[in-house]
Amino acid sequence: MARTGILIDNQWRQSESGRTIDVLAPATGQPFASIAAAVDADVDAAVKAARRAVESGVWGRMNAAERGRLLSRMAIVVADHAEELAQLEARDTGKPIKQARNDIVAAARYFEFYGGGADKVHGDTIPFLAGHFAATERLPHGVTAHIIPWNYPAQMFPRSVGPALAMGNAVVMKPAEDACQTPLRMAELMVENGFPEGAINMITGYGHEAGAALSGHPDIDFISFIGSNQTGVQIQTAAARNHIGCTLELGGKSAQIVFADADLDAALPVLVGAIVQHAGQTCSAGSRLLVERSAYDRIVERVAERFAQVRVGTPEMDHDLGPVVSRRQQERVQGFCGRADADAIPLIAAGQMPADLPQGGFFVQPRLYGPVPRANSLASQEVFGPVMAVMPFEDEADAVALANATPYGLVAGIWTRDGARALRVGRRMQVGQVFVNCYGAGGGIELPFGGMKKSGHGREKGFEALYEFSAVRTMVIKHD
Ligand code: NAD
């Protein structure tokens, strides 16, 4: 069980509000833990602790190699606690235990990657005027605020705070109220394993209270946000009021484009897995399947066969997908399916719902719809559930136009044996990541990740994140 309080200056405490929030297990709908409902006063104390840590604390004086060592040690600590963390993640998010175990492996890898990166971000020397020496160095922003969603809390925690800490920032994180057990436990492990006072501070609570208080706090220097588009607007507005920077990782409606010459045996498990993974609650879920019309019937038949074998289950059943995270999310997904049915969009296939699923769990049936008319909301809006929209395209140009025809721009997948075509199409995708003959929903710690258009701006993951969490200072010295 994770700590239930707020972490400030390496001390756990309850909220000044005295209120708590029940945490429900998505598989049963029953509470299994509670978290503190933080308010302005708690956020203010956390930001003050972080400020002290960077300006006068042990953390602010620590050199890059030492910071890296602390982060790298966490990779081992997380691996040592892997099963405990995986069980916690599965119960909290509802995902199958094997997916939760993979998430913990990824979490350890984030700590490893950013631990290794801490002392490898260097400045430049710049040829300048005669008699002058000019150089740059990268500095931490200072106090960074981090707000993450509930779908992959175990991965998002180190993905967000890892690069920020590597660069020497002190962080205040608010994980999501729907699922935040593993971030709290990992923060506890960080304190036990040498992170000094104020380096890592955790605030739990509602978005409109704790989240808004954190993003609007006048003494933070940068905001890293992962979540919905609507909240993204509020975050960017809050950042603008304080004249600080932010990165926004928002939603997606990512296309998997299948040409007639694709290796279908290789593609099938990936195509279906990209929407089934964590019940479609993945920002980079491959939720649109675009199929070349000349092979439409042949390909869609094979996809349908595979999709119909998908099984829903509890984390312990360890099937292909679990429930969605909350009643609200369940109703949202069912709303999309109800509208698709009302619009008479053909249901091509549906996943299996075993009879012994617990009553009260937030389960939804996976659904494959198509052909989805291009103007239908299912063709362009993010469902964030296990619902896939299949659409035919005529030729390469049409595939490009259709893939780009949503407000989002996160990820695209291209399946073809024609290498030149893969490159041509890939370079015309208005997205942050393109996969050819593979699809990496959520994966790839080393790979810069982020959106174009309404999927947001800025990059997380990879080395790019180290640049996001730092600022360049140029120094010019006249010596002649
Ligand atoms: P959300 O925006 O409602 O919540 C995300 C986080 O923001 C939570 O911690 C929440 O408490 C907080 N929050 C809510 N209102 C706030 C406010 N007014 N001020 C400050 N913080 C606030 O998003 P959600 O519905 O919980 O998450 C799903 C969305 O997140 C989807 O659209 C999905 O695509 C997106 N997402 C994106 C990525 C990515 O990397 N691009 C990853 C995961 C999820």
Coordinates of C-alpha atoms and ligand atoms in Angstrom, one line a residue:
M1 CA 0.0 0.0 0.0
A2 CA 1.3 3.5 -0.9
R3 CA 1.4 6.4 1.5
T4 CA -1.8 8.3 1.5
G5 CA -0.7 11.8 2.4
I6 CA 1.1 14.8 0.8
L7 CA 4.9 14.8 0.6
I8 CA 6.6 18.1 1.4
D9 CA 10.3 18.4 2.5
N10 CA 10.5 14.6 2.8
Q11 CA 7.7 14.6 5.4
W12 CA 4.3 13.1 4.9
R13 CA 1.3 15.0 6.1
Q14 CA -2.4 15.3 5.6
S15 CA -4.1 18.2 3.7
E16 CA -4.9 21.5 5.4
S17 CA -8.4 20.8 4.1
G18 CA -8.7 17.7 6.3
R19 CA -10.6 16.1 3.4
T20 CA -9.7 12.9 1.6
I21 CA -10.8 11.3 -1.7
D22 CA -11.8 7.6 -2.0
V23 CA -9.8 5.7 -4.6
L24 CA -11.9 3.1 -6.5
A25 CA -10.6 -0.1 -8.0
P26 CA -11.9 0.0 -11.6
A27 CA -12.4 -3.7 -11.7
T28 CA -14.9 -3.7 -8.8
G29 CA -16.0 0.0 -8.5
Q30 CA -15.1 -0.4 -4.8
P31 CA -12.8 1.9 -2.7
F32 CA -9.5 0.4 -1.7
A33 CA -7.5 3.5 -0.6
S34 CA -7.9 7.2 0.0
I35 CA -5.8 10.2 -0.9
A36 CA -5.5 13.7 0.6
A37 CA -7.5 16.4 -1.1
A38 CA -4.9 19.2 -1.2
V39 CA -5.8 22.8 -1.3
D40 CA -4.0 26.2 -1.9
A41 CA -2.2 26.1 1.4
D42 CA -0.7 22.6 0.8
V43 CA 0.4 23.6 -2.7
D44 CA 2.0 26.8 -1.4
A45 CA 4.0 24.8 1.3
A46 CA 5.2 22.4 -1.4
V47 CA 6.3 25.1 -3.8
K48 CA 8.1 26.9 -0.9
A49 CA 9.9 23.6 0.0
A50 CA 11.0 23.1 -3.6
R51 CA 12.2 26.8 -3.8
R52 CA 14.3 26.3 -0.6
A53 CA 15.7 23.0 -2.1
V54 CA 17.0 24.7 -5.3
E55 CA 18.1 28.0 -3.7
S56 CA 19.6 27.1 -0.4
G57 CA 19.2 23.3 0.1
V58 CA 21.5 20.3 -0.4
W59 CA 19.7 19.6 -3.7
G60 CA 20.7 22.9 -5.2
R61 CA 24.4 22.4 -4.4
M62 CA 24.5 18.8 -5.7
N63 CA 26.5 18.3 -8.9
A64 CA 25.1 16.6 -12.0
A65 CA 26.9 13.3 -11.5
E66 CA 25.5 13.0 -7.9
R67 CA 22.0 13.8 -9.1
G68 CA 22.4 11.1 -11.8
R69 CA 23.6 8.6 -9.3
L70 CA 20.5 9.1 -7.2
L71 CA 18.2 8.6 -10.2
S72 CA 20.1 5.6 -11.4
R73 CA 19.8 4.0 -8.0
M74 CA 16.1 4.4 -8.3
A75 CA 16.1 2.2 -11.4
I76 CA 17.4 -0.6 -9.2
V77 CA 15.1 0.2 -6.3
V78 CA 12.1 0.1 -8.7
A79 CA 13.2 -3.2 -10.1
D80 CA 13.6 -4.5 -6.6
H81 CA 10.0 -3.5 -5.8
A82 CA 8.7 -4.5 -9.2
E83 CA 6.0 -7.0 -8.2
E84 CA 4.7 -4.8 -5.4
L85 CA 4.5 -1.8 -7.7
A86 CA 2.9 -3.8 -10.6
Q87 CA 0.2 -5.1 -8.2
L88 CA -0.5 -1.6 -7.0
E89 CA -0.6 -0.2 -10.6
A90 CA -3.0 -3.0 -11.8
R91 CA -5.4 -2.5 -8.9
D92 CA -5.4 1.3 -9.3
T93 CA -5.8 1.5 -13.1
G94 CA -7.6 -1.8 -13.8
K95 CA -5.1 -2.9 -16.4
P96 CA -4.1 -6.6 -16.8
I97 CA -1.2 -7.5 -14.5
K98 CA 1.2 -8.3 -17.4
Q99 CA 0.7 -4.8 -18.8
A100 CA 1.3 -3.4 -15.3
R101 CA 4.5 -5.4 -15.0
N102 CA 5.7 -4.0 -18.4
D103 CA 4.9 -0.5 -17.1
I104 CA 7.2 -1.0 -14.1
V105 CA 10.0 -2.2 -16.3
A106 CA 9.5 1.0 -18.3
A107 CA 9.4 3.1 -15.1
A108 CA 12.8 1.7 -14.0
R109 CA 14.2 2.4 -17.5
Y110 CA 13.1 6.1 -17.2
F111 CA 15.1 6.4 -14.0
E112 CA 18.1 4.6 -15.6
F113 CA 17.9 6.8 -18.8
Y114 CA 17.7 10.1 -17.0
G115 CA 20.2 9.1 -14.3
G116 CA 22.6 8.5 -17.2
G117 CA 21.7 11.7 -18.9
A118 CA 22.2 14.0 -15.9
D119 CA 25.8 14.9 -16.5
K120 CA 25.7 14.6 -20.3
V121 CA 23.9 17.9 -21.2
H122 CA 26.7 20.3 -22.3
G123 CA 26.8 23.8 -23.5
D124 CA 28.6 25.2 -26.6
T125 CA 31.4 27.6 -27.3
I126 CA 30.5 30.0 -30.1
P127 CA 32.9 31.8 -32.5
F128 CA 32.1 35.5 -31.8
L129 CA 33.8 38.9 -32.1
A130 CA 37.6 39.1 -32.1
G131 CA 38.9 39.4 -28.5
H132 CA 35.7 37.8 -27.0
F133 CA 35.0 34.3 -25.7
A134 CA 31.3 33.2 -25.9
A135 CA 29.9 30.1 -24.3
T136 CA 26.5 28.6 -23.3
E137 CA 25.4 26.5 -20.4
R138 CA 22.2 24.8 -19.6
L139 CA 20.5 25.7 -16.3
P140 CA 17.6 24.2 -14.5
H141 CA 14.4 26.4 -14.6
G142 CA 14.2 26.2 -10.8
V143 CA 10.8 24.9 -9.4
T144 CA 9.0 22.8 -12.0
A145 CA 5.3 21.8 -11.6
H146 CA 4.1 18.4 -13.0
I147 CA 0.5 17.3 -13.6
I148 CA -0.1 13.8 -15.0
P149 CA -3.2 11.7 -15.9
W150 CA -4.4 8.4 -14.6
N151 CA -3.7 6.0 -17.5
Y152 CA 0.0 5.2 -16.9
P153 CA 0.8 6.7 -13.5
A154 CA 3.8 4.4 -13.0
Q155 CA 5.4 5.4 -16.3
M156 CA 4.4 9.0 -16.3
F157 CA 5.9 9.7 -12.9
P158 CA 9.6 9.1 -13.8
R159 CA 9.0 10.2 -17.4
S160 CA 8.0 13.6 -16.1
V161 CA 10.1 14.1 -12.9
G162 CA 13.1 12.1 -14.2
P163 CA 14.5 14.7 -16.7
A164 CA 13.5 17.6 -14.5
L165 CA 15.5 16.2 -11.5
A166 CA 18.4 15.2 -13.8
M167 CA 18.7 18.9 -14.8
G168 CA 18.6 20.1 -11.1
N169 CA 15.1 21.4 -10.8
A170 CA 13.1 20.7 -7.6
V171 CA 9.7 19.3 -8.5
V172 CA 6.1 19.5 -7.3
M173 CA 3.9 16.8 -8.8
K174 CA 0.2 16.5 -8.8
P175 CA -0.7 13.0 -10.0
A176 CA -4.4 12.3 -11.1
E177 CA -7.0 11.7 -8.4
D178 CA -8.3 8.6 -10.3
A179 CA -5.0 6.7 -10.0
C180 CA -1.9 7.8 -8.2
Q181 CA -0.8 5.0 -5.9
T182 CA 2.5 4.1 -7.7
P183 CA 3.7 7.7 -8.0
L184 CA 3.2 8.1 -4.2
R185 CA 5.0 4.8 -3.5
M186 CA 7.9 5.7 -5.9
A187 CA 8.2 9.1 -4.3
E188 CA 8.4 7.4 -0.9
L189 CA 11.2 5.1 -2.2
M190 CA 13.0 8.2 -3.5
V191 CA 13.0 9.7 0.0
E192 CA 14.2 6.5 1.5
N193 CA 17.0 6.3 -1.1
G194 CA 18.7 9.6 -0.6
F195 CA 16.8 12.4 -2.4
P196 CA 17.3 15.4 -0.1
E197 CA 14.6 17.6 1.4
G198 CA 12.4 19.5 -1.1
A199 CA 13.7 17.9 -4.2
I200 CA 10.6 15.9 -4.8
N201 CA 7.2 17.1 -3.4
M202 CA 3.9 15.3 -4.0
I203 CA 0.4 16.9 -3.9
T204 CA -2.7 14.8 -4.4
G205 CA -6.2 16.1 -5.0
Y206 CA -8.7 17.3 -7.5
G207 CA -7.7 19.0 -10.7
H208 CA -9.9 22.1 -10.2
E209 CA -8.4 22.5 -6.6
A210 CA -4.9 21.2 -6.2
G211 CA -4.1 21.2 -10.0
A212 CA -5.4 24.7 -10.5
A213 CA -3.5 25.9 -7.4
L214 CA -0.3 24.4 -8.6
S215 CA -0.4 25.6 -12.2
G216 CA -1.4 29.1 -11.2
H217 CA 1.1 29.4 -8.3
P218 CA 3.2 32.6 -8.8
D219 CA 6.5 31.0 -7.7
I220 CA 6.8 28.1 -10.1
D221 CA 9.1 28.4 -13.1
F222 CA 7.8 25.8 -15.6
I223 CA 4.8 23.5 -16.0
S224 CA 4.8 20.0 -17.5
F225 CA 1.3 18.8 -18.3
I226 CA -0.1 15.5 -19.6
G227 CA -3.8 15.3 -20.0
S228 CA -6.9 16.4 -21.9
N229 CA -7.1 19.3 -24.4
Q230 CA -9.6 21.2 -22.3
T231 CA -7.3 21.2 -19.2
G232 CA -4.4 22.0 -21.5
V233 CA -6.0 25.3 -22.4
Q234 CA -6.3 26.1 -18.7
I235 CA -2.7 25.1 -18.0
Q236 CA -1.4 27.3 -20.9
T237 CA -3.5 30.2 -19.7
A238 CA -2.1 29.8 -16.2
A239 CA 1.5 29.7 -17.6
A240 CA 0.9 32.8 -19.6
R241 CA -0.3 34.7 -16.5
N242 CA 3.1 34.0 -14.9
H243 CA 5.1 34.4 -18.1
I244 CA 6.5 30.9 -17.8
G245 CA 7.0 28.1 -20.3
C246 CA 5.0 24.8 -20.4
T247 CA 4.9 21.6 -22.3
L248 CA 1.5 20.1 -23.1
E249 CA 1.1 16.4 -24.0
L250 CA -2.6 16.2 -24.9
G251 CA -4.9 13.8 -26.8
G252 CA -4.7 12.0 -30.1
K253 CA -6.6 10.2 -32.8
S254 CA -3.8 8.4 -34.4
A255 CA -4.0 6.6 -37.7
Q256 CA -2.6 3.2 -38.6
I257 CA -2.4 3.2 -42.4
V258 CA -2.4 -0.2 -44.1
F259 CA -1.5 -0.4 -47.8
A260 CA -2.6 -3.4 -49.9
D261 CA 1.0 -4.8 -50.0
A262 CA 1.4 -4.8 -46.1
D263 CA 2.7 -7.9 -44.4
L264 CA -0.6 -8.6 -42.7
D265 CA 0.6 -11.5 -40.5
A266 CA 3.1 -9.2 -38.9
A267 CA 0.6 -6.2 -38.8
L268 CA -2.5 -7.9 -37.3
P269 CA -1.4 -8.3 -33.6
V270 CA 0.0 -4.8 -33.7
L271 CA -3.0 -3.2 -35.3
V272 CA -5.4 -4.6 -32.8
G273 CA -3.0 -4.3 -29.8
A274 CA -2.6 -0.5 -30.5
I275 CA -6.3 0.1 -29.6
V276 CA -6.7 -2.7 -27.1
Q277 CA -3.7 -1.7 -24.9
H278 CA -5.0 -0.4 -21.6
A279 CA -8.6 -0.5 -23.0
G280 CA -7.8 2.3 -25.5
Q281 CA -6.9 4.7 -22.8
T282 CA -3.5 5.5 -24.3
C283 CA -2.9 9.0 -25.8
S284 CA -1.1 7.4 -28.7
A285 CA -3.7 4.6 -29.2
G286 CA -4.0 3.7 -32.9
S287 CA -7.7 4.4 -32.9
R288 CA -8.2 4.9 -36.7
L289 CA -7.5 2.1 -39.1
L290 CA -7.1 3.4 -42.6
V291 CA -7.1 0.6 -45.2
E292 CA -6.4 0.8 -49.0
R293 CA -9.7 0.3 -50.8
S294 CA -8.3 -2.3 -53.3
A295 CA -7.6 -4.7 -50.3
Y296 CA -10.3 -3.4 -47.9
D297 CA -12.4 -6.5 -47.6
R298 CA -9.5 -8.9 -47.4
I299 CA -7.7 -6.9 -44.7
V300 CA -10.8 -5.9 -42.6
E301 CA -11.9 -9.5 -42.5
R302 CA -8.6 -10.6 -40.9
V303 CA -8.6 -7.7 -38.5
A304 CA -12.2 -8.5 -37.5
E305 CA -11.3 -12.1 -36.8
R306 CA -8.5 -11.1 -34.5
F307 CA -10.6 -8.3 -32.8
A308 CA -13.4 -10.8 -32.0
Q309 CA -10.9 -12.9 -30.0
V310 CA -10.0 -10.0 -27.7
R311 CA -11.1 -10.7 -24.1
V312 CA -11.9 -8.3 -21.3
G313 CA -11.0 -9.2 -17.8
T314 CA -9.9 -8.1 -14.3
P315 CA -6.2 -7.4 -13.6
E316 CA -5.9 -11.0 -12.1
M317 CA -7.6 -12.7 -15.1
D318 CA -4.8 -11.1 -17.1
H319 CA -6.7 -11.1 -20.5
D320 CA -6.1 -8.5 -23.2
L321 CA -7.7 -5.5 -21.5
G322 CA -9.3 -4.5 -18.3
P323 CA -12.0 -2.0 -17.4
V324 CA -11.7 1.7 -18.1
V325 CA -10.7 3.8 -15.1
S326 CA -14.0 5.3 -13.9
R327 CA -17.7 5.4 -14.2
R328 CA -17.4 8.7 -16.0
Q329 CA -15.0 7.2 -18.6
Q330 CA -17.3 4.2 -19.0
E331 CA -20.2 6.5 -19.8
R332 CA -18.1 8.5 -22.2
V333 CA -17.1 5.5 -24.2
Q334 CA -20.6 4.1 -24.2
G335 CA -21.8 7.5 -25.4
F336 CA -19.6 7.2 -28.4
C337 CA -20.8 3.7 -29.2
G338 CA -24.5 4.7 -28.7
R339 CA -24.0 7.6 -31.2
A340 CA -22.2 5.3 -33.7
D341 CA -25.1 2.8 -33.4
A342 CA -27.7 5.6 -33.8
D343 CA -25.8 6.8 -36.9
A344 CA -26.1 3.2 -38.3
I345 CA -22.3 2.8 -38.6
P346 CA -21.8 -1.0 -39.1
L347 CA -20.3 -2.9 -36.2
I348 CA -17.7 -5.1 -37.8
A349 CA -16.6 -7.0 -34.6
A350 CA -16.8 -6.8 -30.9
G351 CA -14.6 -8.2 -28.1
Q352 CA -15.5 -10.9 -25.6
M353 CA -17.0 -10.0 -22.2
P354 CA -16.7 -13.1 -19.9
A355 CA -19.8 -13.8 -17.8
D356 CA -17.8 -13.8 -14.5
L357 CA -16.7 -10.1 -14.7
P358 CA -17.3 -8.5 -11.3
Q359 CA -20.5 -6.5 -10.9
G360 CA -19.8 -2.8 -10.5
G361 CA -16.6 -2.8 -12.5
F362 CA -16.2 -0.2 -15.2
F363 CA -16.0 -2.6 -18.1
V364 CA -16.8 -1.7 -21.7
Q365 CA -17.0 -4.0 -24.8
P366 CA -14.2 -3.4 -27.3
R367 CA -15.8 -2.4 -30.7
L368 CA -14.6 -2.2 -34.3
Y369 CA -16.8 0.1 -36.4
G370 CA -16.6 0.7 -40.2
P371 CA -16.6 2.0 -42.7
V372 CA -16.9 5.1 -40.6
P373 CA -18.1 8.2 -42.7
R374 CA -15.3 10.8 -42.8
A375 CA -17.6 13.5 -41.4
N376 CA -18.7 11.3 -38.4
S377 CA -17.4 12.3 -35.0
L378 CA -16.0 8.8 -34.6
A379 CA -13.6 9.6 -37.4
S380 CA -12.0 12.6 -35.7
Q381 CA -12.8 12.8 -32.0
E382 CA -10.8 11.0 -29.3
V383 CA -12.8 8.2 -27.6
F384 CA -10.1 7.2 -25.1
G385 CA -11.6 3.7 -25.0
P386 CA -11.3 0.4 -26.9
V387 CA -13.2 1.6 -30.0
M388 CA -11.6 1.6 -33.4
A389 CA -12.8 3.4 -36.5
V390 CA -12.0 1.7 -39.8
M391 CA -12.0 3.8 -43.0
P392 CA -11.0 3.0 -46.6
F393 CA -8.7 5.2 -48.6
E394 CA -8.2 5.3 -52.4
D395 CA -4.4 5.9 -52.9
E396 CA -1.3 7.4 -51.3
A397 CA -2.4 11.0 -51.6
D398 CA -5.8 10.2 -50.1
A399 CA -4.2 8.2 -47.2
V400 CA -2.1 11.3 -46.4
A401 CA -5.1 13.6 -46.5
L402 CA -7.2 11.3 -44.4
A403 CA -4.5 10.6 -41.8
N404 CA -4.0 14.4 -41.3
A405 CA -7.7 15.2 -41.3
T406 CA -8.2 15.5 -37.5
P407 CA -7.4 18.3 -35.1
Y408 CA -4.8 16.1 -33.5
G409 CA -1.2 15.2 -34.5
L410 CA 0.4 12.7 -32.1
V411 CA 1.5 9.4 -33.8
A412 CA 1.0 7.6 -37.2
G413 CA 1.7 4.0 -38.2
I414 CA 2.4 3.0 -41.8
W415 CA 2.3 -0.6 -43.1
T416 CA 3.8 -1.3 -46.5
R417 CA 6.6 -3.3 -48.2
D418 CA 7.4 -0.3 -50.4
G419 CA 10.3 1.5 -48.6
A420 CA 10.1 4.7 -50.7
R421 CA 6.4 5.0 -50.2
A422 CA 6.8 4.5 -46.4
L423 CA 9.3 7.4 -46.4
R424 CA 7.2 9.7 -48.7
V425 CA 4.0 9.1 -46.6
G426 CA 5.9 9.2 -43.3
R427 CA 7.4 12.6 -44.0
R428 CA 4.0 14.1 -44.8
M429 CA 2.4 13.0 -41.5
Q430 CA 1.6 16.0 -39.3
V431 CA 2.5 14.1 -36.1
G432 CA 5.3 13.9 -33.5
Q433 CA 6.2 10.2 -34.1
V434 CA 5.9 8.0 -37.2
F435 CA 6.3 4.2 -37.1
V436 CA 6.8 2.1 -40.2
N437 CA 5.8 -1.6 -40.0
C438 CA 5.5 -1.3 -36.3
Y439 CA 3.6 0.9 -33.8
G440 CA 4.9 2.1 -30.5
A441 CA 1.9 3.2 -28.5
G442 CA 3.4 4.5 -25.3
G443 CA 6.7 2.8 -25.7
G444 CA 10.3 4.0 -26.3
I445 CA 11.8 5.8 -23.4
E446 CA 14.7 7.0 -25.7
L447 CA 12.3 8.4 -28.3
P448 CA 11.3 12.1 -28.2
F449 CA 7.5 12.2 -27.9
G450 CA 4.9 14.9 -28.3
G451 CA 2.3 16.4 -30.5
M452 CA 1.6 18.7 -33.3
K453 CA -1.6 20.7 -33.8
K454 CA -4.0 20.1 -30.9
S455 CA -2.0 17.2 -29.5
G456 CA 0.1 19.8 -27.8
H457 CA 3.7 21.2 -27.9
G458 CA 7.1 20.5 -26.4
R459 CA 8.7 17.1 -26.2
E460 CA 8.9 14.5 -23.4
K461 CA 11.0 11.4 -23.3
G462 CA 14.5 10.9 -24.9
F463 CA 17.2 13.5 -24.6
E464 CA 14.8 16.2 -25.7
A465 CA 13.1 16.3 -22.3
L466 CA 16.4 17.3 -20.7
Y467 CA 16.4 20.4 -22.9
E468 CA 12.8 21.2 -22.1
F469 CA 13.6 21.2 -18.4
S470 CA 16.5 23.6 -18.7
A471 CA 17.2 27.0 -20.2
V472 CA 20.3 28.3 -22.0
R473 CA 22.4 31.0 -20.6
T474 CA 25.0 32.6 -22.9
M475 CA 28.1 34.2 -21.4
V476 CA 30.4 36.6 -23.3
I477 CA 33.9 37.5 -22.0
K478 CA 36.0 40.2 -23.6
H479 CA 39.6 39.4 -23.1
D480 CA 41.5 41.7 -25.5
Ligands
NAD1 P1 -7.5 15.7 -17.4 O1 -7.0 16.9 -18.2 O2 -8.9 15.8 -16.9 O3 -6.6 15.4 -16.1 C1 -5.2 15.3 -16.2 C2 -4.6 15.8 -15.0 O4 -4.9 17.2 -14.9 C3 -5.2 15.2 -13.7 O5 -4.1 15.2 -12.7 C4 -6.2 16.3 -13.2 O6 -6.4 16.3 -11.8 C5 -5.5 17.5 -13.7 N1 -6.5 18.7 -13.8 C6 -7.8 18.6 -14.2 N2 -8.3 19.9 -14.2 C7 -7.3 20.7 -13.9 C8 -7.2 22.1 -13.8 N3 -8.3 22.9 -14.0 N4 -6.0 22.7 -13.5 C9 -4.9 21.9 -13.3 N5 -5.0 20.5 -13.4 C10 -6.1 20.0 -13.7 O7 -7.4 14.5 -18.4 P2 -8.0 13.1 -18.2 O8 -9.3 13.1 -18.8 O9 -7.9 12.6 -16.8 O10 -6.9 12.3 -19.1 C11 -7.1 11.8 -20.3 C12 -6.6 12.7 -21.4 O11 -5.2 12.8 -21.3 C13 -6.8 12.2 -22.8 O12 -7.3 13.2 -23.6 C14 -5.5 11.7 -23.3 O13 -5.3 11.7 -24.6 C15 -4.6 12.6 -22.6 N6 -3.3 12.0 -22.4 C16 -2.2 12.5 -23.1 C17 -1.0 11.9 -23.1 C18 0.2 12.3 -23.9 O14 1.3 12.0 -23.5 N7 0.0 13.1 -24.9 C19 -0.8 10.8 -22.2 C20 -1.9 10.4 -21.4 C21 -3.1 11.0 -21.6

